[in-house]
Amino acid sequence: MIVGGGVMGAATACFLARDHGAAVTVLEREPGYARASSALSASSIRQQFSTPVNIALSQASLAFLRHATDELAVAGEAPPALGLVEAGYLYLVGDAGVAAQRELNAVQRNHGADVRLFDGDALRARWPWLDTGGIALGSWGAAGEGWFDGPALHAAFRRKARACGVRFATAEAVAFDTRHERVRAVLAADGARFEADELVLTAGAWTAPLAARLGLPLPIAPKKRDVFVLESPAALPGCPLLIDPSGVWMRPEGPLFLAGMPPRDGDPDEPPLDAIDHALFDDLIWPALAARIPAFEALRVRTAWAGYYEMNAFDHNGVVGALPGWANAHVAAGFSGHGMQHAPAVGRGLARWVAERRWGAVDLTPLAPQRLTRGEPLRERNVI
């Protein structure tokens, strides 16, 4: 039984059914996914993390995305088209960030990531449209980074899961029937009961209230972030996903561009998604972009949307594995903005854990919930 049908739940269900022959039911309270992070993600993938487990998850997920046409094929249906573009991430840092960026680069390269450092002259030579004023160093992922169609990946996982026998049911989980350290059933708001041999919580930003009913307080909350779709006549050859020292990011999206910045400290939990923060764009995002890319002075916002990060305030990393005190309850949540990109690897690993009680190619032990109860954070320093 999986509670939460977003990309993490759909991936886990798909791998449980496809690779382990499990009979799986997925409960989703909102089958239209109007507020789901999966439907509202900017859908990018990078290896420029600060923790080895995240680098490994990106590498495994990228390998999956490159072969998703075969991995998620369904007989008689068109193969999934995920639109993977590997143009890299480019982190820009000023003088104060050079030492830390060099440390990060050593970690990344030691774990197989092809991440290259550029000084100001090299940045201008490779990306001449970039204003490097105040920039001492750039860190660019030369391979294995870019962006893709996240909603298409989510839909492909659901379609493949159904083809493998997974049942998707509309229901809002509100409680559990438990006995002798086992979850026996999931109880829904409408009174329905769903029997459970194994329970997996993948409810994204709304996982914490469910985990609390099983005795684990999770520091995970929905934090809103706005994404702006931009139109500009600017020609930016070789444009990667760019992260300015201000925290503002942007990337191409076909003939358009996407831009945004991370949720700000102090922002409330779960504000309405229909209230786009246009002042954020006018006051912070546009000035940063216009200064960094002079051609963006001719720019207009075509549209915008907002979605939630399932932000883990403890250490900005996912929480994956067995729930303490339960023989058959597990969780995957709190990825703080990198859930979409890591869903293939986490879903495959969690499926093996549930079916066989062992991890697969990526050891997810560092993300175990026990680090929360021990007060031992695994801090991810690269959050955008």
PDB file of N, CA and C in Angstrom, residues 44-55 58 89-93 97-109 113 115-117 137-141 145 241-245 247 249 261-263 309 311-312 315-318 334-339 341-342 378-384:
ATOM      1  N   SER A  44      14.470  19.576 -13.350  1.00  0.00           N
ATOM      2  CA  SER A  44      15.871  19.620 -13.746  1.00  0.00           C
ATOM      3  C   SER A  44      16.646  18.570 -12.969  1.00  0.00           C
ATOM      4  N   ILE A  45      17.842  18.239 -13.465  1.00  0.00           N
ATOM      5  CA  ILE A  45      18.648  17.212 -12.818  1.00  0.00           C
ATOM      6  C   ILE A  45      20.105  17.643 -12.821  1.00  0.00           C
ATOM      7  N   ARG A  46      20.765  17.440 -11.696  1.00  0.00           N
ATOM      8  CA  ARG A  46      22.155  17.869 -11.550  1.00  0.00           C
ATOM      9  C   ARG A  46      22.925  16.874 -10.696  1.00  0.00           C
ATOM     10  N   GLN A  47      24.250  16.920 -10.831  1.00  0.00           N
ATOM     11  CA  GLN A  47      25.133  16.164  -9.954  1.00  0.00           C
ATOM     12  C   GLN A  47      25.866  17.077  -8.976  1.00  0.00           C
ATOM     13  N   GLN A  48      25.639  18.363  -9.090  1.00  0.00           N
ATOM     14  CA  GLN A  48      26.319  19.320  -8.214  1.00  0.00           C
ATOM     15  C   GLN A  48      25.605  19.427  -6.869  1.00  0.00           C
ATOM     16  N   PHE A  49      25.767  18.367  -6.093  1.00  0.00           N
ATOM     17  CA  PHE A  49      25.303  18.323  -4.710  1.00  0.00           C
ATOM     18  C   PHE A  49      26.514  18.297  -3.783  1.00  0.00           C
ATOM     19  N   SER A  50      26.241  18.452  -2.496  1.00  0.00           N
ATOM     20  CA  SER A  50      27.323  18.416  -1.507  1.00  0.00           C
ATOM     21  C   SER A  50      27.414  17.086  -0.785  1.00  0.00           C
ATOM     22  N   THR A  51      26.417  16.219  -0.943  1.00  0.00           N
ATOM     23  CA  THR A  51      26.418  14.932  -0.246  1.00  0.00           C
ATOM     24  C   THR A  51      26.554  13.794  -1.255  1.00  0.00           C
ATOM     25  N   PRO A  52      27.443  12.839  -0.981  1.00  0.00           N
ATOM     26  CA  PRO A  52      27.666  11.744  -1.929  1.00  0.00           C
ATOM     27  C   PRO A  52      26.413  10.977  -2.298  1.00  0.00           C
ATOM     28  N   VAL A  53      25.487  10.780  -1.364  1.00  0.00           N
ATOM     29  CA  VAL A  53      24.296   9.998  -1.681  1.00  0.00           C
ATOM     30  C   VAL A  53      23.460  10.718  -2.737  1.00  0.00           C
ATOM     31  N   ASN A  54      23.390  12.046  -2.684  1.00  0.00           N
ATOM     32  CA  ASN A  54      22.626  12.776  -3.694  1.00  0.00           C
ATOM     33  C   ASN A  54      23.308  12.729  -5.055  1.00  0.00           C
ATOM     34  N   ILE A  55      24.621  12.783  -5.079  1.00  0.00           N
ATOM     35  CA  ILE A  55      25.341  12.645  -6.343  1.00  0.00           C
ATOM     36  C   ILE A  55      25.052  11.276  -6.957  1.00  0.00           C
ATOM     37  N   SER A  58      21.528  11.132  -8.386  1.00  0.00           N
ATOM     38  CA  SER A  58      21.436  11.822  -9.672  1.00  0.00           C
ATOM     39  C   SER A  58      22.015  10.972 -10.790  1.00  0.00           C
ATOM     40  N   TYR A  89      24.372  22.526 -15.410  1.00  0.00           N
ATOM     41  CA  TYR A  89      24.109  23.614 -14.469  1.00  0.00           C
ATOM     42  C   TYR A  89      25.371  24.476 -14.417  1.00  0.00           C
ATOM     43  N   LEU A  90      25.198  25.777 -14.264  1.00  0.00           N
ATOM     44  CA  LEU A  90      26.327  26.675 -14.078  1.00  0.00           C
ATOM     45  C   LEU A  90      26.095  27.499 -12.817  1.00  0.00           C
ATOM     46  N   TYR A  91      26.824  27.153 -11.754  1.00  0.00           N
ATOM     47  CA  TYR A  91      26.786  27.911 -10.508  1.00  0.00           C
ATOM     48  C   TYR A  91      27.824  29.020 -10.578  1.00  0.00           C
ATOM     49  N   LEU A  92      27.418  30.247 -10.273  1.00  0.00           N
ATOM     50  CA  LEU A  92      28.323  31.381 -10.242  1.00  0.00           C
ATOM     51  C   LEU A  92      28.556  31.810  -8.797  1.00  0.00           C
ATOM     52  N   VAL A  93      29.818  32.069  -8.440  1.00  0.00           N
ATOM     53  CA  VAL A  93      30.126  32.471  -7.068  1.00  0.00           C
ATOM     54  C   VAL A  93      31.076  33.658  -7.090  1.00  0.00           C
ATOM     55  N   GLY A  97      32.772  32.925  -2.034  1.00  0.00           N
ATOM     56  CA  GLY A  97      32.341  31.538  -2.184  1.00  0.00           C
ATOM     57  C   GLY A  97      33.345  30.621  -2.839  1.00  0.00           C
ATOM     58  N   VAL A  98      34.533  31.142  -3.175  1.00  0.00           N
ATOM     59  CA  VAL A  98      35.491  30.354  -3.948  1.00  0.00           C
ATOM     60  C   VAL A  98      35.977  29.130  -3.186  1.00  0.00           C
ATOM     61  N   ALA A  99      36.384  29.304  -1.949  1.00  0.00           N
ATOM     62  CA  ALA A  99      36.930  28.175  -1.189  1.00  0.00           C
ATOM     63  C   ALA A  99      35.889  27.071  -1.036  1.00  0.00           C
ATOM     64  N   ALA A 100      34.656  27.461  -0.690  1.00  0.00           N
ATOM     65  CA  ALA A 100      33.599  26.455  -0.523  1.00  0.00           C
ATOM     66  C   ALA A 100      33.296  25.754  -1.840  1.00  0.00           C
ATOM     67  N   GLN A 101      33.310  26.509  -2.949  1.00  0.00           N
ATOM     68  CA  GLN A 101      33.014  25.893  -4.244  1.00  0.00           C
ATOM     69  C   GLN A 101      34.104  24.911  -4.642  1.00  0.00           C
ATOM     70  N   ARG A 102      35.344  25.221  -4.336  1.00  0.00           N
ATOM     71  CA  ARG A 102      36.430  24.281  -4.636  1.00  0.00           C
ATOM     72  C   ARG A 102      36.301  23.004  -3.795  1.00  0.00           C
ATOM     73  N   GLU A 103      35.867  23.152  -2.556  1.00  0.00           N
ATOM     74  CA  GLU A 103      35.631  21.969  -1.717  1.00  0.00           C
ATOM     75  C   GLU A 103      34.512  21.113  -2.299  1.00  0.00           C
ATOM     76  N   LEU A 104      33.429  21.763  -2.724  1.00  0.00           N
ATOM     77  CA  LEU A 104      32.327  21.034  -3.340  1.00  0.00           C
ATOM     78  C   LEU A 104      32.790  20.324  -4.607  1.00  0.00           C
ATOM     79  N   ASN A 105      33.581  21.008  -5.399  1.00  0.00           N
ATOM     80  CA  ASN A 105      34.056  20.416  -6.645  1.00  0.00           C
ATOM     81  C   ASN A 105      34.877  19.163  -6.378  1.00  0.00           C
ATOM     82  N   ALA A 106      35.690  19.186  -5.327  1.00  0.00           N
ATOM     83  CA  ALA A 106      36.480  18.002  -4.987  1.00  0.00           C
ATOM     84  C   ALA A 106      35.582  16.829  -4.619  1.00  0.00           C
ATOM     85  N   VAL A 107      34.539  17.095  -3.838  1.00  0.00           N
ATOM     86  CA  VAL A 107      33.590  16.033  -3.473  1.00  0.00           C
ATOM     87  C   VAL A 107      32.914  15.477  -4.724  1.00  0.00           C
ATOM     88  N   GLN A 108      32.454  16.366  -5.587  1.00  0.00           N
ATOM     89  CA  GLN A 108      31.722  15.946  -6.780  1.00  0.00           C
ATOM     90  C   GLN A 108      32.603  15.135  -7.722  1.00  0.00           C
ATOM     91  N   ARG A 109      33.804  15.610  -7.975  1.00  0.00           N
ATOM     92  CA  ARG A 109      34.695  14.889  -8.886  1.00  0.00           C
ATOM     93  C   ARG A 109      35.154  13.566  -8.290  1.00  0.00           C
ATOM     94  N   ALA A 113      31.463  12.854 -10.804  1.00  0.00           N
ATOM     95  CA  ALA A 113      30.733  13.901 -11.518  1.00  0.00           C
ATOM     96  C   ALA A 113      31.711  14.741 -12.335  1.00  0.00           C
ATOM     97  N   VAL A 115      32.355  17.830 -13.282  1.00  0.00           N
ATOM     98  CA  VAL A 115      32.051  19.216 -12.951  1.00  0.00           C
ATOM     99  C   VAL A 115      33.344  20.020 -13.082  1.00  0.00           C
ATOM    100  N   ARG A 116      33.292  21.085 -13.869  1.00  0.00           N
ATOM    101  CA  ARG A 116      34.487  21.849 -14.196  1.00  0.00           C
ATOM    102  C   ARG A 116      34.376  23.285 -13.682  1.00  0.00           C
ATOM    103  N   LEU A 117      35.516  23.808 -13.240  1.00  0.00           N
ATOM    104  CA  LEU A 117      35.571  25.162 -12.718  1.00  0.00           C
ATOM    105  C   LEU A 117      36.139  26.118 -13.764  1.00  0.00           C
ATOM    106  N   LEU A 137      34.283  32.723  -9.898  1.00  0.00           N
ATOM    107  CA  LEU A 137      34.369  31.319 -10.302  1.00  0.00           C
ATOM    108  C   LEU A 137      33.007  30.842 -10.790  1.00  0.00           C
ATOM    109  N   GLY A 138      33.026  29.963 -11.773  1.00  0.00           N
ATOM    110  CA  GLY A 138      31.825  29.283 -12.225  1.00  0.00           C
ATOM    111  C   GLY A 138      32.039  27.786 -12.147  1.00  0.00           C
ATOM    112  N   SER A 139      30.997  27.059 -11.762  1.00  0.00           N
ATOM    113  CA  SER A 139      31.060  25.599 -11.663  1.00  0.00           C
ATOM    114  C   SER A 139      30.015  25.022 -12.596  1.00  0.00           C
ATOM    115  N   TRP A 140      30.478  24.295 -13.616  1.00  0.00           N
ATOM    116  CA  TRP A 140      29.592  23.816 -14.683  1.00  0.00           C
ATOM    117  C   TRP A 140      29.647  22.304 -14.793  1.00  0.00           C
ATOM    118  N   GLY A 141      28.481  21.686 -14.838  1.00  0.00           N
ATOM    119  CA  GLY A 141      28.388  20.250 -15.065  1.00  0.00           C
ATOM    120  C   GLY A 141      28.479  19.946 -16.542  1.00  0.00           C
ATOM    121  N   GLU A 145      23.884  16.606 -16.557  1.00  0.00           N
ATOM    122  CA  GLU A 145      23.041  17.610 -15.916  1.00  0.00           C
ATOM    123  C   GLU A 145      22.183  18.288 -16.984  1.00  0.00           C
ATOM    124  N   LEU A 241      21.514  25.706 -17.222  1.00  0.00           N
ATOM    125  CA  LEU A 241      20.707  26.204 -16.108  1.00  0.00           C
ATOM    126  C   LEU A 241      21.651  27.032 -15.247  1.00  0.00           C
ATOM    127  N   LEU A 242      21.352  28.303 -15.123  1.00  0.00           N
ATOM    128  CA  LEU A 242      22.247  29.267 -14.494  1.00  0.00           C
ATOM    129  C   LEU A 242      21.763  29.591 -13.093  1.00  0.00           C
ATOM    130  N   ILE A 243      22.682  29.551 -12.123  1.00  0.00           N
ATOM    131  CA  ILE A 243      22.364  29.935 -10.745  1.00  0.00           C
ATOM    132  C   ILE A 243      23.253  31.102 -10.361  1.00  0.00           C
ATOM    133  N   ASP A 244      22.649  32.258 -10.155  1.00  0.00           N
ATOM    134  CA  ASP A 244      23.357  33.473  -9.771  1.00  0.00           C
ATOM    135  C   ASP A 244      23.681  33.433  -8.276  1.00  0.00           C
ATOM    136  N   PRO A 245      24.720  34.151  -7.827  1.00  0.00           N
ATOM    137  CA  PRO A 245      24.993  34.190  -6.381  1.00  0.00           C
ATOM    138  C   PRO A 245      23.816  34.695  -5.549  1.00  0.00           C
ATOM    139  N   GLY A 247      20.921  33.641  -5.730  1.00  0.00           N
ATOM    140  CA  GLY A 247      19.968  32.552  -5.599  1.00  0.00           C
ATOM    141  C   GLY A 247      18.985  32.472  -6.752  1.00  0.00           C
ATOM    142  N   TRP A 249      17.692  31.705 -10.363  1.00  0.00           N
ATOM    143  CA  TRP A 249      18.084  30.725 -11.374  1.00  0.00           C
ATOM    144  C   TRP A 249      17.246  30.944 -12.632  1.00  0.00           C
ATOM    145  N   MET A 261      13.547  31.451  -7.849  1.00  0.00           N
ATOM    146  CA  MET A 261      14.530  31.416  -6.770  1.00  0.00           C
ATOM    147  C   MET A 261      13.995  30.522  -5.665  1.00  0.00           C
ATOM    148  N   PRO A 262      14.845  30.054  -4.738  1.00  0.00           N
ATOM    149  CA  PRO A 262      14.364  29.143  -3.701  1.00  0.00           C
ATOM    150  C   PRO A 262      13.365  29.824  -2.774  1.00  0.00           C
ATOM    151  N   PRO A 263      12.545  29.022  -2.081  1.00  0.00           N
ATOM    152  CA  PRO A 263      11.693  29.611  -1.045  1.00  0.00           C
ATOM    153  C   PRO A 263      12.546  30.388  -0.045  1.00  0.00           C
ATOM    154  N   TYR A 309       7.693  23.106  -2.638  1.00  0.00           N
ATOM    155  CA  TYR A 309       8.790  22.233  -2.244  1.00  0.00           C
ATOM    156  C   TYR A 309       8.338  21.484  -0.994  1.00  0.00           C
ATOM    157  N   MET A 311       9.772  20.788   1.831  1.00  0.00           N
ATOM    158  CA  MET A 311      11.016  21.238   2.448  1.00  0.00           C
ATOM    159  C   MET A 311      11.260  20.540   3.785  1.00  0.00           C
ATOM    160  N   ASN A 312      12.418  19.913   3.874  1.00  0.00           N
ATOM    161  CA  ASN A 312      12.864  19.287   5.118  1.00  0.00           C
ATOM    162  C   ASN A 312      13.719  20.298   5.863  1.00  0.00           C
ATOM    163  N   ASP A 315      17.537  19.208   7.457  1.00  0.00           N
ATOM    164  CA  ASP A 315      18.827  19.221   6.758  1.00  0.00           C
ATOM    165  C   ASP A 315      18.698  19.309   5.236  1.00  0.00           C
ATOM    166  N   HIS A 316      17.493  19.606   4.741  1.00  0.00           N
ATOM    167  CA  HIS A 316      17.252  19.782   3.299  1.00  0.00           C
ATOM    168  C   HIS A 316      17.546  18.519   2.499  1.00  0.00           C
ATOM    169  N   ASN A 317      17.404  17.365   3.096  1.00  0.00           N
ATOM    170  CA  ASN A 317      17.601  16.102   2.400  1.00  0.00           C
ATOM    171  C   ASN A 317      16.376  15.219   2.534  1.00  0.00           C
ATOM    172  N   GLY A 318      16.234  14.292   1.593  1.00  0.00           N
ATOM    173  CA  GLY A 318      15.130  13.357   1.650  1.00  0.00           C
ATOM    174  C   GLY A 318      15.208  12.455   2.873  1.00  0.00           C
ATOM    175  N   GLY A 334      10.381  14.700   1.682  1.00  0.00           N
ATOM    176  CA  GLY A 334      11.240  15.757   2.197  1.00  0.00           C
ATOM    177  C   GLY A 334      12.447  16.081   1.356  1.00  0.00           C
ATOM    178  N   PHE A 335      12.352  15.930   0.031  1.00  0.00           N
ATOM    179  CA  PHE A 335      13.535  16.084  -0.817  1.00  0.00           C
ATOM    180  C   PHE A 335      13.911  17.542  -1.093  1.00  0.00           C
ATOM    181  N   SER A 336      13.116  18.471  -0.649  1.00  0.00           N
ATOM    182  CA  SER A 336      13.493  19.891  -0.637  1.00  0.00           C
ATOM    183  C   SER A 336      13.859  20.428  -2.015  1.00  0.00           C
ATOM    184  N   GLY A 337      13.130  19.986  -3.032  1.00  0.00           N
ATOM    185  CA  GLY A 337      13.327  20.511  -4.369  1.00  0.00           C
ATOM    186  C   GLY A 337      14.005  19.566  -5.326  1.00  0.00           C
ATOM    187  N   HIS A 338      14.547  18.431  -4.851  1.00  0.00           N
ATOM    188  CA  HIS A 338      15.179  17.490  -5.779  1.00  0.00           C
ATOM    189  C   HIS A 338      14.487  16.133  -5.812  1.00  0.00           C
ATOM    190  N   GLY A 339      13.196  16.099  -5.483  1.00  0.00           N
ATOM    191  CA  GLY A 339      12.450  14.849  -5.531  1.00  0.00           C
ATOM    192  C   GLY A 339      12.188  14.355  -6.940  1.00  0.00           C
ATOM    193  N   GLN A 341      13.897  14.819  -9.721  1.00  0.00           N
ATOM    194  CA  GLN A 341      15.082  14.283 -10.380  1.00  0.00           C
ATOM    195  C   GLN A 341      15.558  12.979  -9.761  1.00  0.00           C
ATOM    196  N   HIS A 342      15.266  12.757  -8.481  1.00  0.00           N
ATOM    197  CA  HIS A 342      15.743  11.549  -7.813  1.00  0.00           C
ATOM    198  C   HIS A 342      14.692  10.449  -7.735  1.00  0.00           C
ATOM    199  N   LEU A 378      22.140  15.324   7.930  1.00  0.00           N
ATOM    200  CA  LEU A 378      22.975  15.142   6.740  1.00  0.00           C
ATOM    201  C   LEU A 378      22.678  16.342   5.847  1.00  0.00           C
ATOM    202  N   ARG A 379      23.373  17.412   6.057  1.00  0.00           N
ATOM    203  CA  ARG A 379      22.995  18.679   5.435  1.00  0.00           C
ATOM    204  C   ARG A 379      23.394  18.732   3.969  1.00  0.00           C
ATOM    205  N   GLU A 380      22.405  19.100   3.135  1.00  0.00           N
ATOM    206  CA  GLU A 380      22.679  19.376   1.729  1.00  0.00           C
ATOM    207  C   GLU A 380      22.873  20.885   1.576  1.00  0.00           C
ATOM    208  N   ARG A 381      24.062  21.281   1.133  1.00  0.00           N
ATOM    209  CA  ARG A 381      24.402  22.700   1.038  1.00  0.00           C
ATOM    210  C   ARG A 381      23.932  23.312  -0.277  1.00  0.00           C
ATOM    211  N   ASN A 382      23.733  22.511  -1.305  1.00  0.00           N
ATOM    212  CA  ASN A 382      23.317  23.041  -2.601  1.00  0.00           C
ATOM    213  C   ASN A 382      21.816  22.854  -2.777  1.00  0.00           C
ATOM    214  N   VAL A 383      21.042  23.810  -2.329  1.00  0.00           N
ATOM    215  CA  VAL A 383      19.592  23.791  -2.476  1.00  0.00           C
ATOM    216  C   VAL A 383      19.197  25.005  -3.302  1.00  0.00           C
ATOM    217  N   ILE A 384      18.470  24.764  -4.405  1.00  0.00           N
ATOM    218  CA  ILE A 384      18.021  25.893  -5.221  1.00  0.00           C
ATOM    219  C   ILE A 384      16.530  25.749  -5.486  1.00  0.00           C
TER     220      ILE A 384
END
